[in-house]
Amino acid sequence: HFRCRSAFKLLEIDDKFHLLQPGYGVVDCGAAPGAWSQVAVQRVNSDGAGESAAQNIPNMQQLISPFGTVVGIDLLNIPPLDGAHFLSSHDVTDPSTHTKLLELLPGGQAHVILSDMAPNASGFKEMDHERLIRMCFSLLDLAEKILKPGGSLICKYWDGALAQKLQEKLSGVFGSVRTLKPNASRKDSAEKYFFAQMYKKPMR
Ligand code: SAM
């Protein structure tokens, strides 16, 4: 029932690290067709499904999950999904998108930024690598505006010469940064993910 097999990458990462908790605010960058958002909706309980399940069990009131928030963004159209708010035809790197996110997130803050964004591959490996890394750098501007201190970021990148630069930049503002290659990701693809935790808001 997932819109895309990419869901299994996020499920695998979240089963291991439990970064998506009920009640959390999540921004899903490059969300179309919406499979990662489907996973996020379930895990943060933004559709309230966890809540109604808990109400059917006597004496389980204390286990009732808080409601989370999921906002997905893509240049393309993202078909509607219960529990998610989608900004279709929006560019994640555009500051006007950031302004809309501030309005949609409770308190203007998110616990987690997810990015499975990728540009259309040109076929020129170095060029595609550089474009995607540049998009990842723009997530740091977004984080500065909307990510809670202590929050986390997952971002896809294509391995190459600039990956280390990105990792260093992430390490400057997050307490821990690790590289992930989920089993669900094709072994022969250059695709990897940085998982950065414990965000420290940079001093201005
Ligand atoms: N995680 C998604 C899912 O599970 O359904 C799949 C994401 S797909 C691999 C990458 C997406 O990134 C594409 O839909 C593309 O349109 C989007 N994208 C690329 N550049 C973007 C940008 N600047 N702003 C928003 N979305 C972007």
PDB file of C-alpha atoms and ligand atoms in Angstrom:
ATOM      1  CA  HIS A   1       0.000   0.000   0.000  1.00  0.00           C
ATOM      2  CA  PHE A   2       2.987   2.333  -0.258  1.00  0.00           C
ATOM      3  CA  ARG A   3       3.110   4.659  -3.260  1.00  0.00           C
ATOM      4  CA  CYS A   4       6.722   3.823  -3.994  1.00  0.00           C
ATOM      5  CA  ARG A   5       9.352   1.284  -2.904  1.00  0.00           C
ATOM      6  CA  SER A   6      11.431   4.108  -1.426  1.00  0.00           C
ATOM      7  CA  ALA A   7       9.186   3.756   1.674  1.00  0.00           C
ATOM      8  CA  PHE A   8      11.245   0.725   2.711  1.00  0.00           C
ATOM      9  CA  LYS A   9      14.408   2.815   2.981  1.00  0.00           C
ATOM     10  CA  LEU A  10      12.808   5.164   5.507  1.00  0.00           C
ATOM     11  CA  LEU A  11      11.122   2.276   7.377  1.00  0.00           C
ATOM     12  CA  GLU A  12      14.504   0.561   7.669  1.00  0.00           C
ATOM     13  CA  ILE A  13      16.217   3.716   8.945  1.00  0.00           C
ATOM     14  CA  ASP A  14      13.415   4.525  11.390  1.00  0.00           C
ATOM     15  CA  ASP A  15      13.179   0.946  12.720  1.00  0.00           C
ATOM     16  CA  LYS A  16      16.851   1.231  13.601  1.00  0.00           C
ATOM     17  CA  PHE A  17      17.065   4.806  14.930  1.00  0.00           C
ATOM     18  CA  HIS A  18      13.473   5.687  15.978  1.00  0.00           C
ATOM     19  CA  LEU A  19      13.733   9.271  14.825  1.00  0.00           C
ATOM     20  CA  LEU A  20       9.994   9.591  14.072  1.00  0.00           C
ATOM     21  CA  GLN A  21       8.001   9.722  17.322  1.00  0.00           C
ATOM     22  CA  PRO A  22       4.242  10.246  17.873  1.00  0.00           C
ATOM     23  CA  GLY A  23       3.524  13.970  18.122  1.00  0.00           C
ATOM     24  CA  TYR A  24       6.554  15.077  16.115  1.00  0.00           C
ATOM     25  CA  GLY A  25       6.540  17.714  13.360  1.00  0.00           C
ATOM     26  CA  VAL A  26       8.180  16.465  10.158  1.00  0.00           C
ATOM     27  CA  VAL A  27       9.096  18.198   6.897  1.00  0.00           C
ATOM     28  CA  ASP A  28       9.485  15.841   3.916  1.00  0.00           C
ATOM     29  CA  CYS A  29      11.565  17.478   1.158  1.00  0.00           C
ATOM     30  CA  GLY A  30      11.136  16.082  -2.349  1.00  0.00           C
ATOM     31  CA  ALA A  31       8.042  14.205  -1.185  1.00  0.00           C
ATOM     32  CA  ALA A  32       6.395  13.102  -4.482  1.00  0.00           C
ATOM     33  CA  PRO A  33       4.758  10.654  -4.960  1.00  0.00           C
ATOM     34  CA  GLY A  34       4.419  10.524  -1.155  1.00  0.00           C
ATOM     35  CA  ALA A  35       5.751   7.193   0.141  1.00  0.00           C
ATOM     36  CA  TRP A  36       8.068   8.723   2.762  1.00  0.00           C
ATOM     37  CA  SER A  37       5.188  10.926   3.891  1.00  0.00           C
ATOM     38  CA  GLN A  38       3.027   7.795   4.273  1.00  0.00           C
ATOM     39  CA  VAL A  39       5.656   6.338   6.623  1.00  0.00           C
ATOM     40  CA  ALA A  40       5.978   9.638   8.511  1.00  0.00           C
ATOM     41  CA  VAL A  41       2.176   9.969   8.942  1.00  0.00           C
ATOM     42  CA  GLN A  42       2.035   6.505  10.535  1.00  0.00           C
ATOM     43  CA  ARG A  43       5.023   7.021  12.787  1.00  0.00           C
ATOM     44  CA  VAL A  44       4.180  10.522  14.099  1.00  0.00           C
ATOM     45  CA  ASN A  45       0.423   9.773  14.219  1.00  0.00           C
ATOM     46  CA  SER A  46      -0.584  12.812  12.196  1.00  0.00           C
ATOM     47  CA  ASP A  47      -3.751  11.065  10.963  1.00  0.00           C
ATOM     48  CA  GLY A  48      -4.775  10.041  14.498  1.00  0.00           C
ATOM     49  CA  ALA A  49      -4.892   6.313  13.593  1.00  0.00           C
ATOM     50  CA  GLY A  50      -2.713   5.419  16.599  1.00  0.00           C
ATOM     51  CA  GLU A  51      -5.109   7.355  18.826  1.00  0.00           C
ATOM     52  CA  SER A  52      -8.247   5.448  17.817  1.00  0.00           C
ATOM     53  CA  ALA A  53      -6.425   2.117  18.105  1.00  0.00           C
ATOM     54  CA  ALA A  54      -5.430   2.964  21.694  1.00  0.00           C
ATOM     55  CA  GLN A  55      -8.989   4.007  22.598  1.00  0.00           C
ATOM     56  CA  ASN A  56     -10.264   0.512  21.817  1.00  0.00           C
ATOM     57  CA  ILE A  57      -8.118  -0.945  24.588  1.00  0.00           C
ATOM     58  CA  PRO A  58      -9.322  -0.415  28.190  1.00  0.00           C
ATOM     59  CA  ASN A  59      -6.903   1.324  30.605  1.00  0.00           C
ATOM     60  CA  MET A  60      -4.667   2.342  27.762  1.00  0.00           C
ATOM     61  CA  GLN A  61      -5.376   6.078  27.992  1.00  0.00           C
ATOM     62  CA  GLN A  62      -1.786   6.754  29.001  1.00  0.00           C
ATOM     63  CA  LEU A  63      -0.654   5.154  25.771  1.00  0.00           C
ATOM     64  CA  ILE A  64      -2.765   7.397  23.561  1.00  0.00           C
ATOM     65  CA  SER A  65      -0.377   8.867  21.040  1.00  0.00           C
ATOM     66  CA  PRO A  66      -0.137  12.603  20.546  1.00  0.00           C
ATOM     67  CA  PHE A  67      -0.879  13.912  17.045  1.00  0.00           C
ATOM     68  CA  GLY A  68       2.069  14.883  14.904  1.00  0.00           C
ATOM     69  CA  THR A  69       2.363  17.046  11.782  1.00  0.00           C
ATOM     70  CA  VAL A  70       3.698  16.101   8.348  1.00  0.00           C
ATOM     71  CA  VAL A  71       4.359  18.682   5.642  1.00  0.00           C
ATOM     72  CA  GLY A  72       5.613  17.431   2.263  1.00  0.00           C
ATOM     73  CA  ILE A  73       7.129  19.625  -0.475  1.00  0.00           C
ATOM     74  CA  ASP A  74       7.849  18.880  -4.120  1.00  0.00           C
ATOM     75  CA  LEU A  75       8.297  20.604  -7.474  1.00  0.00           C
ATOM     76  CA  LEU A  76       5.848  17.988  -8.771  1.00  0.00           C
ATOM     77  CA  ASN A  77       2.262  17.298  -7.783  1.00  0.00           C
ATOM     78  CA  ILE A  78       1.864  15.114  -4.680  1.00  0.00           C
ATOM     79  CA  PRO A  79      -1.505  13.303  -4.538  1.00  0.00           C
ATOM     80  CA  PRO A  80      -3.405  14.056  -1.288  1.00  0.00           C
ATOM     81  CA  LEU A  81      -2.806  11.890   1.800  1.00  0.00           C
ATOM     82  CA  ASP A  82      -4.727  11.802   5.086  1.00  0.00           C
ATOM     83  CA  GLY A  83      -2.627  13.331   7.845  1.00  0.00           C
ATOM     84  CA  ALA A  84      -0.239  15.190   5.525  1.00  0.00           C
ATOM     85  CA  HIS A  85      -0.203  18.749   4.245  1.00  0.00           C
ATOM     86  CA  PHE A  86       1.419  18.990   0.830  1.00  0.00           C
ATOM     87  CA  LEU A  87       3.053  21.952  -0.894  1.00  0.00           C
ATOM     88  CA  SER A  88       3.025  20.754  -4.512  1.00  0.00           C
ATOM     89  CA  SER A  89       4.768  22.898  -7.162  1.00  0.00           C
ATOM     90  CA  HIS A  90       7.078  24.311  -4.488  1.00  0.00           C
ATOM     91  CA  ASP A  91      10.870  24.486  -4.511  1.00  0.00           C
ATOM     92  CA  VAL A  92      12.493  23.449  -1.216  1.00  0.00           C
ATOM     93  CA  THR A  93      15.409  25.810  -1.873  1.00  0.00           C
ATOM     94  CA  ASP A  94      13.148  28.859  -2.301  1.00  0.00           C
ATOM     95  CA  PRO A  95      12.927  31.127   0.799  1.00  0.00           C
ATOM     96  CA  SER A  96       9.201  31.728   0.102  1.00  0.00           C
ATOM     97  CA  THR A  97       8.657  27.979   0.702  1.00  0.00           C
ATOM     98  CA  HIS A  98      10.417  28.359   4.059  1.00  0.00           C
ATOM     99  CA  THR A  99       7.972  31.120   4.988  1.00  0.00           C
ATOM    100  CA  LYS A 100       5.010  28.838   4.236  1.00  0.00           C
ATOM    101  CA  LEU A 101       6.548  26.084   6.370  1.00  0.00           C
ATOM    102  CA  LEU A 102       6.845  28.457   9.316  1.00  0.00           C
ATOM    103  CA  GLU A 103       3.082  28.982   9.092  1.00  0.00           C
ATOM    104  CA  LEU A 104       2.156  25.307   8.688  1.00  0.00           C
ATOM    105  CA  LEU A 105       4.287  23.804  11.475  1.00  0.00           C
ATOM    106  CA  PRO A 106       3.065  24.047  15.087  1.00  0.00           C
ATOM    107  CA  GLY A 107       5.111  26.836  16.646  1.00  0.00           C
ATOM    108  CA  GLY A 108       6.926  27.160  13.311  1.00  0.00           C
ATOM    109  CA  GLN A 109       9.227  24.325  14.369  1.00  0.00           C
ATOM    110  CA  ALA A 110       9.925  20.766  13.194  1.00  0.00           C
ATOM    111  CA  HIS A 111      11.592  17.888  15.054  1.00  0.00           C
ATOM    112  CA  VAL A 112      12.778  16.216  11.856  1.00  0.00           C
ATOM    113  CA  ILE A 113      13.695  17.261   8.306  1.00  0.00           C
ATOM    114  CA  LEU A 114      13.657  14.413   5.783  1.00  0.00           C
ATOM    115  CA  SER A 115      15.085  14.836   2.295  1.00  0.00           C
ATOM    116  CA  ASP A 116      14.941  12.228  -0.423  1.00  0.00           C
ATOM    117  CA  MET A 117      15.252  15.080  -2.970  1.00  0.00           C
ATOM    118  CA  ALA A 118      17.137  14.489  -6.164  1.00  0.00           C
ATOM    119  CA  PRO A 119      17.494  16.555  -9.327  1.00  0.00           C
ATOM    120  CA  ASN A 120      16.689  14.960 -12.677  1.00  0.00           C
ATOM    121  CA  ALA A 121      19.895  13.086 -13.500  1.00  0.00           C
ATOM    122  CA  SER A 122      21.734  14.581 -16.495  1.00  0.00           C
ATOM    123  CA  GLY A 123      23.877  11.472 -16.847  1.00  0.00           C
ATOM    124  CA  PHE A 124      27.010  13.490 -16.088  1.00  0.00           C
ATOM    125  CA  LYS A 125      27.972  11.980 -12.758  1.00  0.00           C
ATOM    126  CA  GLU A 126      30.052  14.857 -11.386  1.00  0.00           C
ATOM    127  CA  MET A 127      27.476  17.464 -12.355  1.00  0.00           C
ATOM    128  CA  ASP A 128      24.570  15.532 -10.824  1.00  0.00           C
ATOM    129  CA  HIS A 129      26.600  14.972  -7.662  1.00  0.00           C
ATOM    130  CA  GLU A 130      27.329  18.702  -7.358  1.00  0.00           C
ATOM    131  CA  ARG A 131      23.723  19.723  -7.948  1.00  0.00           C
ATOM    132  CA  LEU A 132      22.416  17.359  -5.282  1.00  0.00           C
ATOM    133  CA  ILE A 133      25.082  18.420  -2.764  1.00  0.00           C
ATOM    134  CA  ARG A 134      24.136  22.064  -3.387  1.00  0.00           C
ATOM    135  CA  MET A 135      20.493  21.167  -2.653  1.00  0.00           C
ATOM    136  CA  CYS A 136      21.600  19.468   0.579  1.00  0.00           C
ATOM    137  CA  PHE A 137      23.475  22.631   1.616  1.00  0.00           C
ATOM    138  CA  SER A 138      20.254  24.602   1.195  1.00  0.00           C
ATOM    139  CA  LEU A 139      18.652  22.291   3.777  1.00  0.00           C
ATOM    140  CA  LEU A 140      20.971  23.883   6.336  1.00  0.00           C
ATOM    141  CA  ASP A 141      19.350  27.275   5.656  1.00  0.00           C
ATOM    142  CA  LEU A 142      15.967  25.629   6.113  1.00  0.00           C
ATOM    143  CA  ALA A 143      17.126  23.973   9.344  1.00  0.00           C
ATOM    144  CA  GLU A 144      18.233  27.324  10.726  1.00  0.00           C
ATOM    145  CA  LYS A 145      14.687  28.621  10.292  1.00  0.00           C
ATOM    146  CA  ILE A 146      12.534  25.667  11.327  1.00  0.00           C
ATOM    147  CA  LEU A 147      14.508  22.853  13.002  1.00  0.00           C
ATOM    148  CA  LYS A 148      14.173  22.566  16.786  1.00  0.00           C
ATOM    149  CA  PRO A 149      17.371  22.446  18.814  1.00  0.00           C
ATOM    150  CA  GLY A 150      18.021  18.715  19.336  1.00  0.00           C
ATOM    151  CA  GLY A 151      16.241  17.900  16.055  1.00  0.00           C
ATOM    152  CA  SER A 152      17.435  15.609  13.275  1.00  0.00           C
ATOM    153  CA  LEU A 153      17.969  15.643   9.521  1.00  0.00           C
ATOM    154  CA  ILE A 154      18.162  12.869   6.965  1.00  0.00           C
ATOM    155  CA  CYS A 155      19.345  13.812   3.502  1.00  0.00           C
ATOM    156  CA  LYS A 156      20.035  11.801   0.395  1.00  0.00           C
ATOM    157  CA  TYR A 157      23.208  12.533  -1.560  1.00  0.00           C
ATOM    158  CA  TRP A 158      25.104  10.973  -4.418  1.00  0.00           C
ATOM    159  CA  ASP A 159      28.606  10.076  -3.324  1.00  0.00           C
ATOM    160  CA  GLY A 160      31.451  12.082  -4.805  1.00  0.00           C
ATOM    161  CA  ALA A 161      34.123  14.682  -4.210  1.00  0.00           C
ATOM    162  CA  LEU A 162      31.965  17.182  -2.280  1.00  0.00           C
ATOM    163  CA  ALA A 163      30.340  14.707   0.119  1.00  0.00           C
ATOM    164  CA  GLN A 164      33.028  15.268   2.729  1.00  0.00           C
ATOM    165  CA  LYS A 165      32.461  19.047   2.604  1.00  0.00           C
ATOM    166  CA  LEU A 166      28.786  18.502   3.300  1.00  0.00           C
ATOM    167  CA  GLN A 167      29.572  16.099   6.130  1.00  0.00           C
ATOM    168  CA  GLU A 168      31.925  18.652   7.708  1.00  0.00           C
ATOM    169  CA  LYS A 169      29.303  21.380   7.446  1.00  0.00           C
ATOM    170  CA  LEU A 170      26.696  19.100   9.038  1.00  0.00           C
ATOM    171  CA  SER A 171      29.125  18.151  11.810  1.00  0.00           C
ATOM    172  CA  GLY A 172      29.471  21.845  12.633  1.00  0.00           C
ATOM    173  CA  VAL A 173      25.802  22.192  13.554  1.00  0.00           C
ATOM    174  CA  PHE A 174      24.783  18.654  14.589  1.00  0.00           C
ATOM    175  CA  GLY A 175      26.098  16.677  17.565  1.00  0.00           C
ATOM    176  CA  SER A 176      26.394  13.487  15.512  1.00  0.00           C
ATOM    177  CA  VAL A 177      26.471  12.745  11.781  1.00  0.00           C
ATOM    178  CA  ARG A 178      26.562   9.294  10.244  1.00  0.00           C
ATOM    179  CA  THR A 179      26.453   7.869   6.742  1.00  0.00           C
ATOM    180  CA  LEU A 180      23.726   5.349   5.918  1.00  0.00           C
ATOM    181  CA  LYS A 181      23.296   2.977   3.002  1.00  0.00           C
ATOM    182  CA  PRO A 182      19.962   1.204   3.625  1.00  0.00           C
ATOM    183  CA  ASN A 183      19.669  -2.399   2.393  1.00  0.00           C
ATOM    184  CA  ALA A 184      16.622  -1.246   0.446  1.00  0.00           C
ATOM    185  CA  SER A 185      18.877   1.100  -1.571  1.00  0.00           C
ATOM    186  CA  ARG A 186      20.340  -0.445  -4.728  1.00  0.00           C
ATOM    187  CA  LYS A 187      23.912  -1.604  -4.095  1.00  0.00           C
ATOM    188  CA  ASP A 188      25.120  -0.324  -7.467  1.00  0.00           C
ATOM    189  CA  SER A 189      23.759   3.215  -7.004  1.00  0.00           C
ATOM    190  CA  ALA A 190      25.869   6.082  -5.626  1.00  0.00           C
ATOM    191  CA  GLU A 191      22.930   7.008  -3.388  1.00  0.00           C
ATOM    192  CA  LYS A 192      23.648   7.373   0.323  1.00  0.00           C
ATOM    193  CA  TYR A 193      22.085   9.266   3.221  1.00  0.00           C
ATOM    194  CA  PHE A 194      23.495  11.477   5.944  1.00  0.00           C
ATOM    195  CA  PHE A 195      21.700  11.083   9.250  1.00  0.00           C
ATOM    196  CA  ALA A 196      22.441  14.065  11.476  1.00  0.00           C
ATOM    197  CA  GLN A 197      21.183  14.240  15.062  1.00  0.00           C
ATOM    198  CA  MET A 198      21.188  16.728  17.955  1.00  0.00           C
ATOM    199  CA  TYR A 199      20.883  19.998  16.074  1.00  0.00           C
ATOM    200  CA  LYS A 200      22.599  22.994  17.629  1.00  0.00           C
ATOM    201  CA  LYS A 201      21.252  26.287  16.329  1.00  0.00           C
ATOM    202  CA  PRO A 202      24.213  28.196  14.894  1.00  0.00           C
ATOM    203  CA  MET A 203      25.051  31.460  16.684  1.00  0.00           C
ATOM    204  CA  ARG A 204      24.241  34.585  14.695  1.00  0.00           C
TER     205      ARG A 204
HETATM  206  N1  SAM B   1      10.683  10.149  -1.040  1.00  0.00           N
HETATM  207  C1  SAM B   1       9.744  10.152  -2.162  1.00  0.00           C
HETATM  208  C2  SAM B   1       8.725   9.057  -1.923  1.00  0.00           C
HETATM  209  O1  SAM B   1       9.022   8.176  -1.097  1.00  0.00           O
HETATM  210  O2  SAM B   1       7.646   9.083  -2.514  1.00  0.00           O
HETATM  211  C3  SAM B   1      10.467  10.003  -3.467  1.00  0.00           C
HETATM  212  C4  SAM B   1      11.295  11.232  -3.826  1.00  0.00           C
HETATM  213  S1  SAM B   1      11.989  11.273  -5.458  1.00  0.00           S
HETATM  214  C5  SAM B   1      13.330  10.130  -5.311  1.00  0.00           C
HETATM  215  C6  SAM B   1      12.803  12.841  -5.518  1.00  0.00           C
HETATM  216  C7  SAM B   1      11.887  14.041  -5.622  1.00  0.00           C
HETATM  217  O3  SAM B   1      12.620  15.239  -5.369  1.00  0.00           O
HETATM  218  C8  SAM B   1      11.256  14.214  -7.005  1.00  0.00           C
HETATM  219  O4  SAM B   1       9.858  14.073  -6.903  1.00  0.00           O
HETATM  220  C9  SAM B   1      11.640  15.659  -7.395  1.00  0.00           C
HETATM  221  O5  SAM B   1      10.602  16.363  -8.051  1.00  0.00           O
HETATM  222  C10 SAM B   1      11.932  16.286  -6.045  1.00  0.00           C
HETATM  223  N2  SAM B   1      12.741  17.505  -6.091  1.00  0.00           N
HETATM  224  C11 SAM B   1      13.899  17.710  -6.760  1.00  0.00           C
HETATM  225  N3  SAM B   1      14.332  18.967  -6.568  1.00  0.00           N
HETATM  226  C12 SAM B   1      13.443  19.586  -5.751  1.00  0.00           C
HETATM  227  C13 SAM B   1      13.336  20.897  -5.201  1.00  0.00           C
HETATM  228  N4  SAM B   1      14.266  21.843  -5.436  1.00  0.00           N
HETATM  229  N5  SAM B   1      12.262  21.194  -4.434  1.00  0.00           N
HETATM  230  C14 SAM B   1      11.328  20.250  -4.184  1.00  0.00           C
HETATM  231  N6  SAM B   1      11.384  18.992  -4.665  1.00  0.00           N
HETATM  232  C15 SAM B   1      12.416  18.657  -5.446  1.00  0.00           C
END
